[in-house]
Amino acid sequence: MKINVAIIGMGYIGESHIEAIRRIGICNLCAIADTNFALAKEKAEIYGIEKVYASVDELLADKDIDAVHNCTPNFLHREINEKILRAG
């Protein structure tokens, strides 16, 4: 069974996490999100990522996601991590 993973934030750190996740055999990078939807869409096309979201809330509504990497700027971590935890 694969773990469906998503990344929030497609800046430098987000892109680094793409490469890390892809190296883990039991993980499937299935979704990304960024408030800059054009950037997220571009990264999804480059890396062959199936789902792209413009917001954290949209991504967290996807029940197929098992784990989330929060790659946003540090000052956003608390708010987003609280949302991730509430989403299960």
Coordinates of C-alpha atoms in Angstrom, one line a residue, residues 1-85:
M1 CA 0.0 0.0 0.0
K2 CA 1.3 3.5 -0.9
I3 CA 1.0 6.5 1.3
N4 CA -0.6 9.4 -0.7
V5 CA 1.4 12.5 0.1
A6 CA 0.7 16.2 -0.6
I7 CA 2.8 19.3 -0.4
I8 CA 1.6 22.8 0.5
G9 CA 3.9 25.5 -0.8
M10 CA 5.8 25.3 -4.0
G11 CA 8.8 27.6 -3.3
Y12 CA 12.3 26.3 -3.0
I13 CA 11.6 24.0 0.0
G14 CA 8.5 22.6 -1.6
E15 CA 10.4 21.6 -4.7
S16 CA 13.1 20.0 -2.5
H17 CA 10.4 17.9 -0.8
I18 CA 9.1 16.8 -4.2
E19 CA 12.5 15.1 -4.9
A20 CA 12.7 13.6 -1.4
I21 CA 9.2 12.1 -1.5
R22 CA 9.8 10.7 -4.9
R23 CA 12.8 8.7 -3.6
I24 CA 10.7 7.0 -0.9
G25 CA 9.2 3.8 -2.5
I26 CA 6.1 3.6 -0.3
C27 CA 5.0 7.2 -1.0
N28 CA 3.0 8.5 -3.9
L29 CA 3.1 12.3 -4.4
C30 CA -0.5 12.9 -5.5
A31 CA -1.2 16.6 -4.8
I32 CA 0.3 20.0 -4.4
A33 CA -1.1 23.4 -3.3
D34 CA 0.1 27.0 -3.5
T35 CA -1.7 30.3 -3.3
N36 CA 0.1 31.0 -6.6
F37 CA -2.0 28.6 -8.6
A38 CA 0.0 29.2 -11.8
L39 CA 3.2 28.2 -10.1
A40 CA 1.6 25.1 -8.6
K41 CA 0.1 24.1 -12.0
E42 CA 3.5 24.6 -13.6
K43 CA 5.3 22.4 -11.0
A44 CA 2.5 19.7 -11.3
E45 CA 3.1 19.6 -15.1
I46 CA 6.9 19.4 -14.7
Y47 CA 6.8 16.6 -12.1
G48 CA 3.7 14.7 -13.3
I49 CA 1.6 15.4 -10.2
E50 CA -2.0 14.6 -10.6
K51 CA -3.9 17.1 -8.4
V52 CA -3.3 20.8 -8.0
Y53 CA -5.0 23.1 -5.5
A54 CA -5.0 26.9 -5.0
S55 CA -5.6 26.7 -1.2
V56 CA -4.9 24.7 1.9
D57 CA -8.6 24.1 2.5
E58 CA -9.1 22.7 -1.0
L59 CA -6.2 20.3 -0.6
L60 CA -7.3 19.2 2.9
A61 CA -10.8 18.4 1.6
D62 CA -9.2 15.7 -0.6
K63 CA -9.9 12.5 1.4
D64 CA -7.3 10.5 -0.7
I65 CA -4.4 12.3 1.0
D66 CA -2.7 10.4 3.9
A67 CA 0.1 12.8 4.8
V68 CA 0.9 16.5 4.2
H69 CA 4.3 18.3 4.0
N70 CA 3.9 21.9 5.0
C71 CA 6.5 23.8 3.0
T72 CA 5.2 27.3 3.5
P73 CA 7.1 30.1 5.1
N74 CA 7.7 29.6 8.9
F75 CA 5.3 32.3 10.0
L76 CA 2.4 30.4 8.4
H77 CA 3.3 27.0 9.9
R78 CA 1.1 27.2 13.0
E79 CA -2.1 28.1 11.3
I80 CA -1.7 25.6 8.5
N81 CA -0.5 22.8 10.8
E82 CA -3.6 23.3 12.9
K83 CA -5.8 23.0 9.8
I84 CA -3.9 19.8 8.8
L85 CA -4.4 18.3 12.2

